[in-house]
Amino acid sequence: MWEYSDKVREHFFNPRNSGPLKDANGIGDVGSIQCGDALRLMLKVDEQSEIIEDAHFQTFGCGSAIASSSALTEIIKGMTLTQALEVSNQNIADYLDGLPPEKMHCSVMGREALQAAIANYRGEEWSDDHEEGALICKCFAVDAVKIADVVNANQLNTVEEVTFYTKAGGGCTACHEGIEEILAGIKAERAGPGEVSPPPLAAALTAAPLAPANASTVLVHAPTVAVSTPTAAVSAPPARRTLVQKIRKIEEVLESVRPMLQRDHGDVELADVQGKTIYVTLKGACSGCMMEVATLGGIQQKMIEALGELVKVLPVSHMPVEA
Amino acid sequence: MEAIYLDNNATTRCDPAVVEAMLPFFTEHFGNASSIHAFGSEVGKALKKARGQVQALLGAEHDSEIIFTSCGTESDATAILSALRAQPERNTVITTAVEHPAVLTLCEWLEKEGYIVHKLRVDKKGRLDLDEYRSLLNDRVAIVSAMWANNETGTLFPVLEMAEMAAARGVMFHTDAVQAVGKIPVDLKNTRIDMLSLSGHKLHAPKGIGALYLRRGCRFRPLLRGGHQERGRRAGTENSASIIGLGKACELAIEHMDEENTTVRSLRDTLEKGIVSQIGHCFPTGDIARRLPNTSNIAFEYVEGEGILLLLNKLGIAGSSGSACTSGSLEPSHVMRAMGIPYTAAHGTIRFSLSRYNTEAEVKRVIEVVPGIIAQLRKLSPYWCDKGPAASVDGAFAPTYA
């Protein structure tokens, strides 16, 4: 059985504010028929102050879905609608002292029900834009749909890149086969009918960060990608650049990835460039993070694409002392 | 209060007599059966006895037809991969949509490797269409793998007839019988079954031991090579204590076979009737006329299985569910979906699986508490309104689905 926190168990066994709410003036019905959860959130909103005076729920779902619904009603009672809309699914999970990764979607459903109920109160249409797939990465709770979306949006090709963009695969690494399958499926689609997609093995090889073999694999691999994404091609001849131009380009790449790292309370800075090796300093949450290798691998991939030449990205700690 | 264990299709308690039989093989009889000295030969004799005990339960003609493995999953994989390797000119596997993942996941992988897999469909009661099956048998089929009894519903497939049909077309037949062995009589020498998988921990032997029955003369390629054990068909030092435990468990299963089909069956029937007669909008799933004597799978509409299990567990009662949330996947049980059970019912399926250790008092207690649990959860359910499903009243629940 799941490792539920005491708080989850307590809210499941003694749910607060369950059952229909008379004279509710905002009702949100959401659900995911496949995963088996459905939730009706009922709000009683004071029309003058827009304060949620009462909130009730009815939930068809597992223990954590019921506990998440119960927690949600407790959190939002007394809030204004504006405050309530600030409540994130993480707030719900935190209120319950955490949820197992497989169960995070229960808190997401709670948040969606809240949005739907508020939209209903305001007489607006609300549509669910959140599609859910099978859970791939259990360490960071990333599902297949999310991975496929990010792969498509960013034209990703390797497990390493997927980890860089979504965190998926950055923990125990047991899900790499699953990620490779998603990549292979998308590549087959990109290649179009009649063209043979690269076997998943190719993705596995390119995922090996910093290995010398990596470079040649990327090159061999590139023509398949180039079919639809000429910008991602690394086989283009490297442009002649001065060192200053090159460093400027490197800084541009780092600037482009910094927002992503900062979102996770981390950061990166350029330390030095020595030939084909770029040394960076990982800061904040990134320093000492177990995903350091994946982060650097992702940056390296972007550098290779931007510079049009094969470079290595290493942490500053790897810089030779006698340089 | 004593805990009530009704999850025997998941695993069973080791019989105390089994544990007793095993213990000396951890201590004084620790030898390797392959060794020439006295330490080894004692173990060798005990293994031979165990093989005979398994042979007796299966009704196999020869004891050399029994190959010990580590589990049911290994037996299944050995059988299917062997058939494909031994007959490279055949590229097709026939199986069913409701197999255990041990077979189904392997077949899905084989499909990716380029093999053709036909999954036989089932009807609302989980029954196969034998005409469809017959139409698929041809000389491109390497093996048919069909479970004897379904782990979720207990539904029995007509494997004897299916094996005859396969044999008539020269096709190998394997059955995953981990749920059937020990619960219903098996007499392999009078069947056309070529291979059969069983698992120790489903019949009161320990976990980590299984066996593959391989009919003499059936072409075979080992999964594990690297030693002469099991006549070179499954390399690796014998798990002697567990093999001896499995042998003892098989002997006990023969002794208790009648009890399984009388006492246990009647307890199961009492339990099922007691629950279904008290609660509306629930029904037993599967082919209730042809199923294992110990299994009852009940779909409770408009509630979700994990909630039921958590509340049962609070009262010390252990069952299992086909709901998505208990499996770690987002989908409800593939068995329920294959039978076309609606989602709102599939998520609320609870399996009660009994054993000879269960008592009438336990069954009575479960019958007492289940109605309250279902009522409590239905009160929370948006699909339920006072005394009936919300769909039948105004303002029916129709959520925005992702």
XYZ file of C-alpha atoms in Angstrom:
725
model
C 0.000 0.000 0.000
C 1.002 3.606 -0.359
C 3.064 5.435 2.190
C 0.474 7.991 3.212
C 1.316 10.621 5.798
C -0.653 10.596 9.036
C -2.343 13.778 7.881
C -3.554 12.133 4.651
C -4.885 9.165 6.587
C -6.577 11.401 9.107
C -8.285 13.480 6.408
C -9.385 10.303 4.621
C -10.836 8.654 7.704
C -12.420 11.905 8.949
C -13.020 14.064 5.895
C -13.959 17.683 6.603
C -16.807 19.420 4.771
C -18.005 16.403 2.823
C -21.408 16.068 1.216
C -23.660 18.480 -0.668
C -23.712 22.172 0.258
C -27.099 23.839 0.284
C -27.264 27.228 -1.435
C -23.852 26.829 -3.022
C -23.312 29.531 -5.637
C -20.183 28.144 -7.266
C -19.859 24.497 -8.280
C -16.881 22.888 -10.004
C -17.082 19.356 -11.396
C -13.816 17.872 -12.633
C -12.505 14.424 -13.132
C -10.313 12.020 -14.913
C -12.398 9.012 -15.837
C -9.389 6.863 -16.596
C -7.578 7.363 -13.368
C -10.900 6.975 -11.653
C -11.069 10.248 -9.823
C -13.873 12.760 -9.986
C -14.570 15.682 -7.724
C -17.403 18.139 -7.161
C -16.418 21.257 -5.230
C -19.205 23.472 -3.910
C -18.578 27.034 -2.743
C -20.726 29.518 -0.919
C -19.307 32.899 -1.816
C -20.359 36.194 -0.212
C -21.255 38.385 -3.166
C -20.162 41.639 -1.524
C -16.768 40.645 -0.212
C -16.098 37.668 -2.530
C -15.092 35.721 0.567
C -15.599 31.946 0.492
C -17.890 31.446 3.461
C -18.232 27.718 3.110
C -16.849 24.948 0.927
C -17.962 21.335 0.589
C -16.854 18.462 -1.608
C -17.947 15.118 -2.990
C -15.219 12.883 -4.348
C -15.115 9.600 -6.223
C -11.535 8.564 -5.792
C -8.831 6.990 -3.747
C -7.786 7.834 -0.216
C -5.528 10.681 -1.232
C -8.147 12.148 -3.589
C -10.590 12.319 -0.697
C -7.915 13.692 1.647
C -6.851 16.302 -0.957
C -10.457 17.425 -1.383
C -10.900 17.677 2.362
C -7.664 19.657 2.710
C -8.666 21.984 -0.121
C -11.957 22.937 1.527
C -10.137 23.648 4.795
C -7.506 25.771 3.049
C -9.881 27.980 1.074
C -12.574 28.653 3.654
C -12.343 32.315 4.652
C -10.254 33.270 1.640
C -11.302 35.761 -1.012
C -11.648 34.356 -4.512
C -8.443 36.105 -5.529
C -6.576 34.521 -2.639
C -8.104 31.130 -3.388
C -6.915 31.258 -6.991
C -3.369 31.567 -5.641
C -3.640 28.149 -3.992
C -1.454 25.704 -5.885
C -1.599 21.948 -5.923
C 1.692 22.007 -4.031
C -0.050 23.975 -1.255
C -2.605 21.196 -0.990
C 0.101 18.530 -0.902
C 2.090 20.496 1.672
C -0.999 20.909 3.857
C -1.194 17.092 3.937
C 2.530 16.709 4.739
C 3.167 15.494 1.204
C 1.666 12.954 -1.183
C 3.302 9.958 -2.892
C 4.496 10.942 -6.416
C 1.885 8.681 -8.022
C -0.762 10.625 -6.123
C 0.246 14.199 -6.886
C -2.432 14.278 -9.572
C -5.013 14.151 -6.766
C -3.867 17.573 -5.600
C -3.876 18.822 -9.200
C -7.505 17.758 -9.472
C -8.275 19.734 -6.326
C -6.814 22.867 -7.827
C -8.723 22.331 -11.070
C -11.984 21.901 -9.187
C -11.293 25.185 -7.453
C -10.729 26.986 -10.752
C -13.866 25.392 -12.170
C -15.980 26.365 -9.165
C -14.785 29.971 -9.234
C -15.407 30.153 -12.988
C -18.883 28.774 -12.373
C -19.536 31.417 -9.700
C -18.410 34.153 -12.074
C -20.484 32.734 -14.895
C -17.421 31.907 -16.991
C -16.655 28.861 -19.072
C -13.848 26.739 -17.716
C -12.072 24.122 -19.702
C -9.483 21.696 -18.536
C -6.217 21.994 -20.391
C -4.455 19.415 -18.299
C -4.090 16.038 -19.870
C -2.661 13.235 -17.838
C -0.629 10.258 -18.908
C 0.948 7.234 -17.316
C 3.481 8.121 -14.674
C 6.983 7.614 -16.059
C 9.374 9.186 -13.557
C 8.388 8.269 -10.035
C 11.179 10.254 -8.412
C 9.878 13.578 -9.740
C 6.295 12.608 -10.644
C 6.470 13.321 -14.383
C 3.966 11.643 -16.683
C 4.178 10.547 -20.310
C 2.032 13.353 -21.680
C 4.187 15.999 -20.035
C 7.359 14.395 -21.399
C 5.928 14.103 -24.919
C 4.759 17.739 -24.849
C 8.155 19.021 -23.776
C 9.970 16.800 -26.276
C 7.794 18.121 -29.083
C 7.939 21.755 -28.024
C 11.720 21.777 -27.696
C 12.662 19.213 -30.336
C 14.472 17.072 -27.780
C 16.392 13.991 -28.839
C 17.986 12.415 -25.817
C 17.073 11.179 -22.371
C 19.569 13.628 -20.998
C 17.737 16.556 -22.573
C 14.407 15.278 -21.283
C 15.900 15.189 -17.799
C 17.222 18.690 -18.229
C 13.867 20.087 -19.268
C 11.488 18.064 -17.084
C 13.631 16.452 -14.372
C 12.164 13.105 -15.493
C 14.830 10.428 -15.272
C 17.093 12.491 -13.045
C 16.666 10.429 -9.917
C 16.976 6.657 -9.756
C 17.198 6.440 -13.601
C 14.972 3.336 -13.677
C 12.551 5.087 -16.053
C 15.115 5.713 -18.804
C 13.706 2.850 -20.884
C 10.280 4.472 -20.708
C 11.689 7.861 -21.740
C 13.617 6.261 -24.606
C 10.381 4.696 -25.832
C 8.610 8.050 -25.833
C 11.527 9.620 -27.724
C 11.616 6.788 -30.238
C 7.867 7.106 -30.823
C 8.081 10.851 -31.410
C 11.112 10.514 -33.654
C 9.264 7.949 -35.730
C 6.415 10.439 -36.116
C 8.783 13.255 -37.035
C 10.531 11.106 -39.584
C 7.173 10.416 -41.174
C 5.992 7.228 -42.856
C 8.490 5.251 -44.867
C 11.487 6.461 -42.981
C 13.106 4.209 -40.486
C 13.339 5.671 -37.017
C 16.534 5.202 -35.072
C 16.364 2.326 -32.613
C 15.959 3.295 -28.959
C 19.570 2.250 -28.449
C 20.722 5.317 -30.310
C 18.913 7.509 -27.805
C 20.556 5.597 -24.993
C 23.986 6.159 -26.449
C 23.528 9.858 -26.961
C 22.296 10.089 -23.385
C 25.688 9.139 -22.013
C 26.971 12.525 -20.942
C 30.446 13.767 -21.672
C 31.683 10.460 -23.067
C 33.849 10.818 -26.174
C 31.649 8.306 -27.989
C 28.797 10.709 -27.431
C 30.120 13.190 -29.913
C 30.201 10.844 -32.847
C 26.821 9.401 -31.958
C 25.296 12.843 -31.989
C 26.742 13.457 -35.403
C 25.648 10.151 -36.835
C 22.297 10.757 -35.344
C 21.829 14.281 -36.538
C 20.560 13.726 -40.093
C 17.395 12.067 -38.777
C 16.682 15.126 -36.700
C 17.630 17.477 -39.464
C 14.700 16.254 -41.539
C 12.310 18.492 -39.685
C 14.527 20.679 -37.544
C 17.336 22.230 -39.498
C 18.166 24.536 -36.579
C 18.969 21.592 -34.355
C 21.406 20.104 -36.816
C 24.908 19.895 -35.478
C 26.331 18.737 -38.753
C 26.409 22.334 -40.052
C 29.965 23.532 -40.509
C 31.152 25.529 -37.524
C 31.187 29.247 -38.169
C 34.492 31.044 -37.703
C 34.346 33.037 -34.520
C 36.751 34.998 -32.413
C 37.102 33.923 -28.811
C 35.088 36.951 -27.706
C 32.271 36.088 -30.101
C 32.337 32.544 -28.879
C 32.157 33.588 -25.243
C 29.297 35.929 -26.055
C 27.454 33.009 -27.659
C 28.165 30.861 -24.621
C 26.798 33.575 -22.350
C 23.657 33.711 -24.477
C 23.091 29.988 -24.018
C 23.635 30.262 -20.284
C 21.194 33.188 -20.107
C 18.596 31.077 -21.887
C 18.822 28.248 -19.384
C 19.101 30.337 -16.240
C 15.343 30.975 -15.838
C 14.777 27.251 -15.824
C 17.390 26.697 -13.124
C 16.227 29.692 -11.117
C 12.742 28.238 -11.030
C 14.277 25.403 -9.018
C 16.227 27.901 -6.894
C 19.496 27.255 -8.664
C 21.730 29.188 -11.059
C 24.743 28.893 -13.332
C 27.676 31.156 -14.244
C 30.474 30.940 -16.778
C 33.825 30.297 -15.112
C 36.244 29.820 -18.016
C 36.596 28.611 -21.572
C 39.622 26.513 -22.406
C 39.716 25.275 -25.972
C 36.677 23.091 -26.443
C 35.905 22.870 -22.754
C 33.526 25.271 -21.039
C 33.757 25.450 -17.255
C 30.715 26.648 -15.341
C 29.866 27.252 -11.715
C 26.606 25.776 -10.517
C 25.051 27.831 -7.760
C 22.225 27.707 -5.266
C 20.148 24.538 -5.352
C 22.099 23.346 -8.398
C 25.325 22.992 -6.470
C 25.575 19.503 -5.093
C 22.256 18.546 -6.705
C 22.026 14.882 -7.642
C 21.021 15.992 -11.097
C 24.182 17.934 -11.725
C 25.294 15.582 -14.477
C 21.958 15.869 -16.239
C 21.930 19.653 -15.894
C 25.417 19.958 -17.350
C 24.553 17.474 -20.073
C 21.540 19.529 -21.060
C 23.588 22.724 -21.147
C 26.247 20.947 -23.180
C 23.674 19.850 -25.716
C 22.474 23.443 -26.112
C 26.053 24.695 -26.430
C 26.778 22.178 -29.174
C 23.680 23.281 -31.041
C 24.361 26.997 -30.604
C 28.068 26.891 -31.409
C 27.828 24.317 -34.151
C 30.831 22.510 -32.759
C 31.429 19.811 -30.223
C 32.237 21.183 -26.804
C 32.319 19.848 -23.302
C 30.619 21.519 -20.372
C 32.234 20.715 -17.038
C 31.836 22.016 -13.498
C 34.512 24.461 -12.424
C 35.787 21.878 -9.953
C 37.096 19.901 -12.957
C 39.265 22.795 -14.134
C 42.954 21.837 -14.155
C 44.847 23.711 -11.451
C 47.769 24.491 -13.782
C 45.807 26.102 -16.553
C -9.105 -8.241 16.979
C -7.481 -10.920 14.808
C -6.686 -9.784 11.296
C -8.720 -11.400 8.514
C -6.706 -12.300 5.422
C -8.771 -12.527 2.230
C -6.025 -11.846 -0.302
C -4.818 -15.364 -1.008
C -4.641 -14.829 -4.772
C -1.924 -12.255 -4.059
C 0.016 -14.579 -1.825
C -0.595 -17.167 0.861
C 0.732 -17.859 4.279
C 3.374 -20.584 4.382
C 1.883 -23.709 5.936
C 3.647 -24.451 9.268
C 4.325 -28.003 8.040
C 6.063 -26.515 5.001
C 8.284 -24.335 7.166
C 9.104 -27.327 9.338
C 10.096 -29.389 6.308
C 12.340 -26.604 5.053
C 14.243 -25.695 8.214
C 16.813 -28.546 8.236
C 17.875 -27.506 4.741
C 19.161 -24.197 6.042
C 21.248 -25.833 8.755
C 22.348 -29.480 8.840
C 21.475 -30.224 5.192
C 23.120 -27.180 3.700
C 25.043 -29.093 1.019
C 25.004 -28.499 -2.709
C 23.015 -31.236 -4.394
C 25.660 -31.433 -7.121
C 28.433 -32.396 -4.698
C 29.598 -35.955 -4.519
C 30.000 -36.053 -0.718
C 27.422 -36.916 1.901
C 26.453 -33.277 2.472
C 25.257 -33.079 -1.096
C 23.677 -36.451 -1.552
C 21.210 -35.935 1.322
C 19.964 -32.832 -0.419
C 19.825 -34.630 -3.753
C 17.506 -37.277 -2.306
C 15.251 -34.630 -0.788
C 15.037 -32.781 -4.105
C 14.025 -35.972 -5.829
C 11.252 -36.475 -3.307
C 10.039 -32.897 -3.791
C 10.017 -33.331 -7.557
C 7.850 -36.400 -7.080
C 5.449 -34.440 -4.873
C 5.035 -31.732 -7.505
C 4.621 -34.403 -10.173
C 1.857 -36.019 -8.113
C -0.119 -32.786 -7.706
C 0.127 -32.059 -11.439
C -0.544 -35.623 -12.522
C 2.551 -35.537 -14.722
C 3.741 -38.776 -16.269
C 7.443 -38.352 -15.414
C 9.157 -36.500 -12.594
C 11.748 -35.241 -15.084
C 8.966 -33.140 -16.621
C 9.191 -30.808 -13.595
C 11.729 -27.963 -13.834
C 12.162 -25.825 -10.717
C 12.384 -22.085 -11.328
C 12.437 -18.984 -9.145
C 8.807 -17.972 -9.661
C 5.748 -18.109 -11.882
C 6.981 -15.198 -13.954
C 10.211 -16.998 -14.759
C 8.272 -20.121 -15.725
C 6.048 -18.095 -18.065
C 8.983 -16.323 -19.708
C 10.919 -19.579 -20.056
C 7.987 -21.287 -21.770
C 7.146 -18.541 -24.252
C 10.721 -17.617 -25.163
C 11.649 -21.288 -25.499
C 8.850 -21.889 -28.010
C 9.979 -18.919 -30.103
C 13.649 -19.907 -30.046
C 13.034 -23.566 -30.737
C 10.815 -22.748 -33.746
C 12.409 -19.766 -35.475
C 10.165 -20.287 -38.503
C 7.127 -19.420 -36.361
C 6.657 -15.784 -35.396
C 3.239 -15.620 -33.769
C 2.025 -15.931 -30.172
C -1.618 -16.338 -29.222
C -2.567 -15.231 -25.732
C -5.555 -13.575 -24.066
C -6.370 -9.985 -23.155
C -6.742 -10.862 -19.478
C -3.437 -12.625 -18.762
C -1.306 -11.770 -15.782
C 1.345 -9.107 -16.540
C 3.945 -11.898 -16.372
C 2.666 -12.998 -19.783
C 1.079 -9.818 -21.102
C 4.046 -7.505 -20.559
C 6.374 -10.084 -22.068
C 4.095 -10.349 -25.125
C 3.981 -6.574 -25.493
C 7.765 -6.555 -25.514
C 7.800 -9.379 -28.096
C 5.558 -7.242 -30.305
C 8.133 -4.464 -30.156
C 10.762 -7.013 -31.135
C 8.767 -7.784 -34.265
C 6.725 -10.827 -33.261
C 3.004 -10.994 -33.934
C 0.837 -11.327 -30.843
C -2.887 -12.094 -30.931
C -4.714 -11.312 -27.718
C -7.984 -13.199 -27.562
C -10.824 -11.009 -26.415
C -13.275 -11.908 -23.669
C -16.984 -11.215 -23.283
C -18.712 -9.432 -20.396
C -18.268 -12.469 -18.206
C -14.633 -12.897 -19.120
C -15.185 -15.866 -21.458
C -13.203 -16.582 -24.622
C -14.635 -17.065 -28.088
C -13.248 -20.458 -29.119
C -14.249 -19.925 -32.751
C -12.044 -16.860 -32.868
C -9.305 -18.925 -31.250
C -9.659 -21.732 -33.793
C -9.481 -19.292 -36.691
C -6.133 -17.973 -35.476
C -4.367 -21.338 -35.160
C -1.997 -21.900 -38.054
C 1.547 -23.009 -38.747
C 2.962 -19.546 -38.047
C 1.924 -19.820 -34.387
C 4.821 -20.795 -32.136
C 2.843 -21.043 -28.946
C -0.518 -20.438 -27.326
C -0.340 -19.127 -23.763
C -3.645 -18.974 -21.903
C -4.123 -18.802 -18.160
C -5.969 -21.635 -16.472
C -7.629 -19.380 -13.898
C -7.799 -15.609 -13.846
C -6.149 -14.044 -10.830
C -8.679 -11.227 -10.495
C -12.006 -12.934 -11.114
C -11.097 -16.602 -10.736
C -12.677 -17.298 -14.143
C -11.497 -20.625 -15.586
C -10.553 -20.904 -19.241
C -11.252 -24.213 -21.056
C -7.532 -24.926 -21.334
C -7.953 -28.675 -21.840
C -10.097 -28.085 -24.917
C -7.850 -25.276 -26.101
C -4.782 -27.506 -25.766
C -6.510 -30.193 -27.863
C -7.321 -27.642 -30.539
C -3.721 -26.397 -30.583
C -2.338 -29.942 -30.747
C -4.621 -30.713 -33.675
C -2.914 -27.887 -35.563
C 0.577 -28.800 -34.352
C 0.885 -25.752 -32.093
C 2.527 -25.790 -28.643
C 0.271 -24.950 -25.696
C 1.331 -23.292 -22.446
C -0.874 -22.404 -19.509
C -0.118 -20.038 -16.661
C -1.726 -22.058 -13.874
C -0.353 -20.260 -10.835
C -3.883 -19.572 -9.540
C -5.310 -22.963 -10.489
C -2.709 -25.380 -9.117
C -3.666 -26.473 -5.629
C -7.226 -25.176 -5.944
C -8.636 -27.428 -8.657
C -7.607 -30.950 -9.677
C -5.007 -31.158 -12.470
C -4.047 -34.315 -14.356
C -1.560 -33.345 -17.024
C -0.769 -36.795 -18.366
C -4.301 -36.965 -19.743
C -4.174 -33.563 -21.436
C -2.446 -32.059 -24.470
C -0.886 -29.276 -22.403
C 2.823 -28.957 -23.284
C 3.922 -26.498 -20.616
C 2.436 -25.249 -17.351
C 3.649 -22.608 -14.898
C 3.093 -22.726 -11.171
C 4.206 -20.595 -8.269
C 4.950 -21.804 -4.740
C 3.659 -18.853 -2.780
C 0.146 -19.185 -4.176
C -0.248 -22.581 -2.509
C 1.237 -22.103 0.946
C 4.878 -22.628 -0.067
C 7.374 -19.759 0.237
C 7.959 -16.946 -2.246
C 10.886 -17.290 -4.621
C 10.109 -20.785 -5.887
C 8.151 -21.863 -8.928
C 8.099 -24.678 -11.417
C 7.616 -25.243 -15.115
C 6.023 -28.461 -16.301
C 7.548 -29.433 -19.644
C 5.998 -32.407 -21.419
C 8.590 -35.006 -22.394
C 9.443 -34.543 -26.051
C 8.366 -30.908 -26.214
C 11.135 -28.943 -27.932
C 12.853 -26.689 -25.445
C 15.478 -23.968 -25.221
C 16.599 -22.871 -21.719
C 16.297 -19.321 -20.474
C 19.325 -19.679 -18.214
C 22.392 -21.574 -19.347
C 25.456 -22.152 -17.248
C 25.037 -25.370 -15.326
C 23.738 -28.895 -15.503
C 21.003 -28.325 -12.896
C 17.480 -29.391 -13.839
C 19.071 -31.520 -16.584
C 20.593 -28.430 -18.139
C 17.210 -26.822 -18.647
C 17.505 -24.256 -15.859
C 21.027 -23.502 -14.711
C 21.757 -22.211 -11.222
C 22.272 -23.922 -7.891
C 18.991 -25.402 -6.671
C 17.085 -23.368 -4.085
C 16.910 -26.572 -2.090
C 15.040 -25.418 1.018
C 12.336 -23.756 -1.077
C 12.065 -26.705 -3.469
C 11.503 -28.969 -0.483
C 8.938 -26.491 0.830
C 7.139 -26.519 -2.522
C 7.142 -30.320 -2.517
C 5.577 -30.397 0.932
C 3.016 -27.765 -0.071
C 2.023 -29.880 -3.092
C 1.569 -32.923 -0.857
C -0.666 -30.837 1.440
C -2.583 -29.458 -1.535
C -3.525 -32.988 -2.593
C -4.733 -33.678 0.959
C -6.813 -30.499 1.024
C -8.145 -30.571 -2.537
C -11.621 -31.677 -1.451
C -11.701 -29.062 1.291
C -10.881 -26.323 -1.241
C -13.843 -27.360 -3.348
C -16.334 -27.866 -0.516
C -15.560 -25.876 2.632
C -13.679 -23.005 1.026
C -16.170 -22.820 -1.838
C -19.088 -22.619 0.550
C -17.381 -19.894 2.616
C -16.800 -17.917 -0.573
C -20.428 -18.349 -1.627
C -21.666 -17.278 1.804
C -19.455 -14.205 1.687
C -20.538 -13.198 -1.793
C -24.253 -13.729 -1.192
C -24.049 -11.987 2.168
C -22.513 -8.889 0.620
C -24.431 -8.687 -2.648
C -27.816 -9.299 -0.980
C -27.338 -6.361 1.392
C -25.918 -3.742 -0.962
C -27.561 -2.339 -4.066
C -25.648 -1.460 -7.227
C -22.991 -4.100 -6.861
C -22.360 -7.332 -8.747
C -19.887 -10.198 -8.910
C -17.633 -10.038 -11.967
C -16.350 -12.842 -14.177
C -17.865 -16.189 -15.144
C -19.434 -17.088 -11.803
C -20.540 -20.499 -13.048
C -16.988 -21.490 -13.959
C -14.432 -20.085 -11.577
C -12.022 -20.935 -8.787
C -13.697 -22.029 -5.571
C -11.895 -19.422 -3.459
C -12.339 -16.205 -5.421
C -15.065 -13.577 -5.411
C -14.632 -10.293 -7.221
C -17.361 -7.767 -6.537
C -17.806 -4.430 -8.314
C -19.251 -1.745 -6.075
C -20.571 0.989 -8.304
C -19.917 4.697 -7.678
C -17.134 4.171 -5.153
C -13.439 3.718 -5.581
C -11.590 0.580 -4.535
C -8.698 2.073 -2.644
C -11.036 3.833 -0.248
C -12.797 0.531 0.422
C -9.474 -1.217 1.042
C -8.271 1.500 3.417
C -11.449 1.288 5.462
C -11.365 -2.524 5.446
C -7.727 -2.419 6.492
C -8.624 -0.185 9.412
C -10.855 -3.014 10.582
C -8.101 -5.569 10.061
C -9.515 -7.029 6.837
C -7.224 -7.548 3.821
C -8.544 -7.697 0.259
C -7.401 -6.227 -3.039
C -8.797 -4.004 -5.759
C -8.705 -3.547 -9.510
C -8.859 0.204 -9.124
C -6.232 2.310 -10.829
C -5.087 3.917 -7.640
C -3.978 0.698 -6.005
C -1.870 -0.446 -8.902
C 0.348 2.580 -9.384
C -0.982 3.043 -12.885
C -3.716 5.432 -13.863
C -5.823 2.820 -15.552
C -8.178 0.432 -13.818
C -7.513 -3.285 -14.145
C -7.005 -4.502 -17.710
C -9.162 -7.507 -16.845
C -12.145 -5.322 -15.944
C -11.640 -3.191 -19.054
C -11.413 -6.284 -21.258
C -14.768 -7.404 -19.881
C -16.253 -3.997 -20.658
C -17.066 -3.186 -17.019
C -17.913 0.558 -16.863
C -15.215 2.737 -15.352
C -17.350 3.775 -12.393
C -17.706 0.096 -11.481
C -14.243 -1.098 -12.529
C -12.630 1.328 -10.106
C -14.723 -0.087 -7.297
C -13.915 -3.752 -7.727
C -12.788 -5.665 -4.666
C -11.363 -9.156 -4.788
C -11.837 -11.439 -1.838
C -9.711 -14.567 -2.174
C -9.976 -17.186 0.538
C -7.870 -20.093 1.690
C -8.343 -23.121 3.908
C -7.263 -20.984 6.857
C -10.356 -18.784 6.708
C -13.270 -19.439 9.046
C -17.003 -18.933 9.089
C -16.652 -16.356 11.864
C -14.309 -14.305 9.678
C -16.710 -14.388 6.751
C -19.556 -13.340 9.031
C -17.543 -10.394 10.296
C -16.746 -9.197 6.764
C -20.403 -9.452 5.756
C -21.259 -7.280 8.756
C -18.874 -4.437 8.008
C -18.840 -4.107 4.201
C -22.293 -2.462 3.823
C -21.327 0.317 6.244
C -18.061 0.974 4.392
C -19.777 1.214 1.011
C -22.479 3.509 2.421
C -19.862 5.748 4.015
C -17.953 6.136 0.736
C -21.079 6.575 -1.366
C -22.030 9.472 0.894
C -18.821 11.140 -0.275
C -19.345 10.242 -3.930
C -20.614 12.832 -6.411
C -22.133 9.988 -8.443
C -24.380 9.050 -5.518
C -27.390 10.899 -4.209
C -29.099 9.746 -0.994
C -30.268 6.274 -1.946
C -29.336 5.868 -5.576
C -26.999 6.863 -8.370
C -27.025 10.578 -9.093
C -27.529 9.879 -12.805
C -31.174 9.085 -12.146
C -31.952 12.451 -10.565
C -31.713 16.030 -11.753
C -28.373 17.759 -11.681
C -26.526 14.546 -12.550
C -22.824 14.705 -11.999
C -21.056 15.274 -15.291
C -17.518 16.445 -14.640
C -15.173 18.059 -17.124
C -12.861 15.205 -17.913
C -9.204 15.570 -18.602
